[in-house]
CSV table of C-alpha atoms in Angstrom, one decimal:
chain,number,residue,atom,x,y,z
X,121,MET,CA,0.0,0.0,0.0
X,122,LYS,CA,1.2,3.5,-0.8
X,123,ILE,CA,0.1,6.8,0.7
X,124,ASN,CA,-0.1,9.6,-1.8
X,125,HIS,CA,-0.8,12.4,0.6
X,126,VAL,CA,-2.1,13.3,4.1
X,127,ALA,CA,-4.4,16.3,4.6
X,128,ILE,CA,-4.4,18.2,7.9
X,129,ALA,CA,-6.8,21.1,8.6
X,130,VAL,CA,-5.3,24.1,10.4
X,131,GLU,CA,-6.2,27.6,11.4
X,132,ASN,CA,-3.3,29.3,9.7
X,133,VAL,CA,-1.8,27.6,6.6
X,134,GLU,CA,1.3,29.7,6.4
X,135,ASP,CA,2.3,29.1,10.0
X,136,ALA,CA,1.5,25.4,9.8
X,137,ALA,CA,3.5,25.0,6.5
X,138,LYS,CA,6.5,26.8,8.2
X,139,ALA,CA,6.3,24.5,11.2
X,140,TYR,CA,6.2,21.3,9.0
X,141,GLN,CA,9.0,22.7,6.8
X,142,ASP,CA,11.2,23.2,9.9
X,143,ALA,CA,10.3,19.9,11.5
X,144,PHE,CA,10.9,17.7,8.4
X,145,ASP,CA,13.5,19.9,6.6
X,146,ILE,CA,11.1,20.3,3.6
X,147,LYS,CA,12.3,22.6,0.8
X,148,SER,CA,9.4,22.4,-1.7
X,149,VAL,CA,6.1,24.0,-0.8
X,150,GLU,CA,3.2,25.1,-3.1
X,151,PHE,CA,0.3,27.2,-2.0
X,152,GLU,CA,-3.1,27.0,-3.8
X,153,THR,CA,-6.6,28.4,-3.3
X,154,VAL,CA,-9.4,26.0,-3.8
X,155,GLU,CA,-12.2,28.4,-4.7
X,156,SER,CA,-15.0,25.7,-4.6
X,157,GLU,CA,-14.2,25.0,-1.0
X,158,GLY,CA,-13.1,28.5,0.1
X,159,VAL,CA,-9.8,27.3,1.4
X,160,LYS,CA,-6.1,28.0,0.9
X,161,ILE,CA,-3.9,24.9,0.9
X,162,ALA,CA,-0.2,24.2,1.2
X,163,ILE,CA,1.3,21.2,-0.5
X,164,LEU,CA,4.6,20.1,1.2
X,165,HIS,CA,6.6,17.7,-1.0
X,166,LEU,CA,8.3,14.8,0.8
X,167,GLU,CA,10.4,12.2,-0.9
X,168,ASN,CA,7.6,9.6,-1.3
X,169,ALA,CA,4.4,11.5,-0.3
X,170,ASN,CA,2.9,14.9,0.3
X,171,ILE,CA,1.4,16.7,3.3
X,172,GLU,CA,-1.5,18.9,2.3
């Protein structure tokens, strides 16, 4: 079994992305706005999966 990504709901996406970047030494992060759901997301790229 392979996990593609894990999604975590947070109050502040920028603060959470920074915390995960620091904790896991993540270099690649993308931010997107999902208009249909009214949310901004961060996609943090790990070696074999993503945190959203």
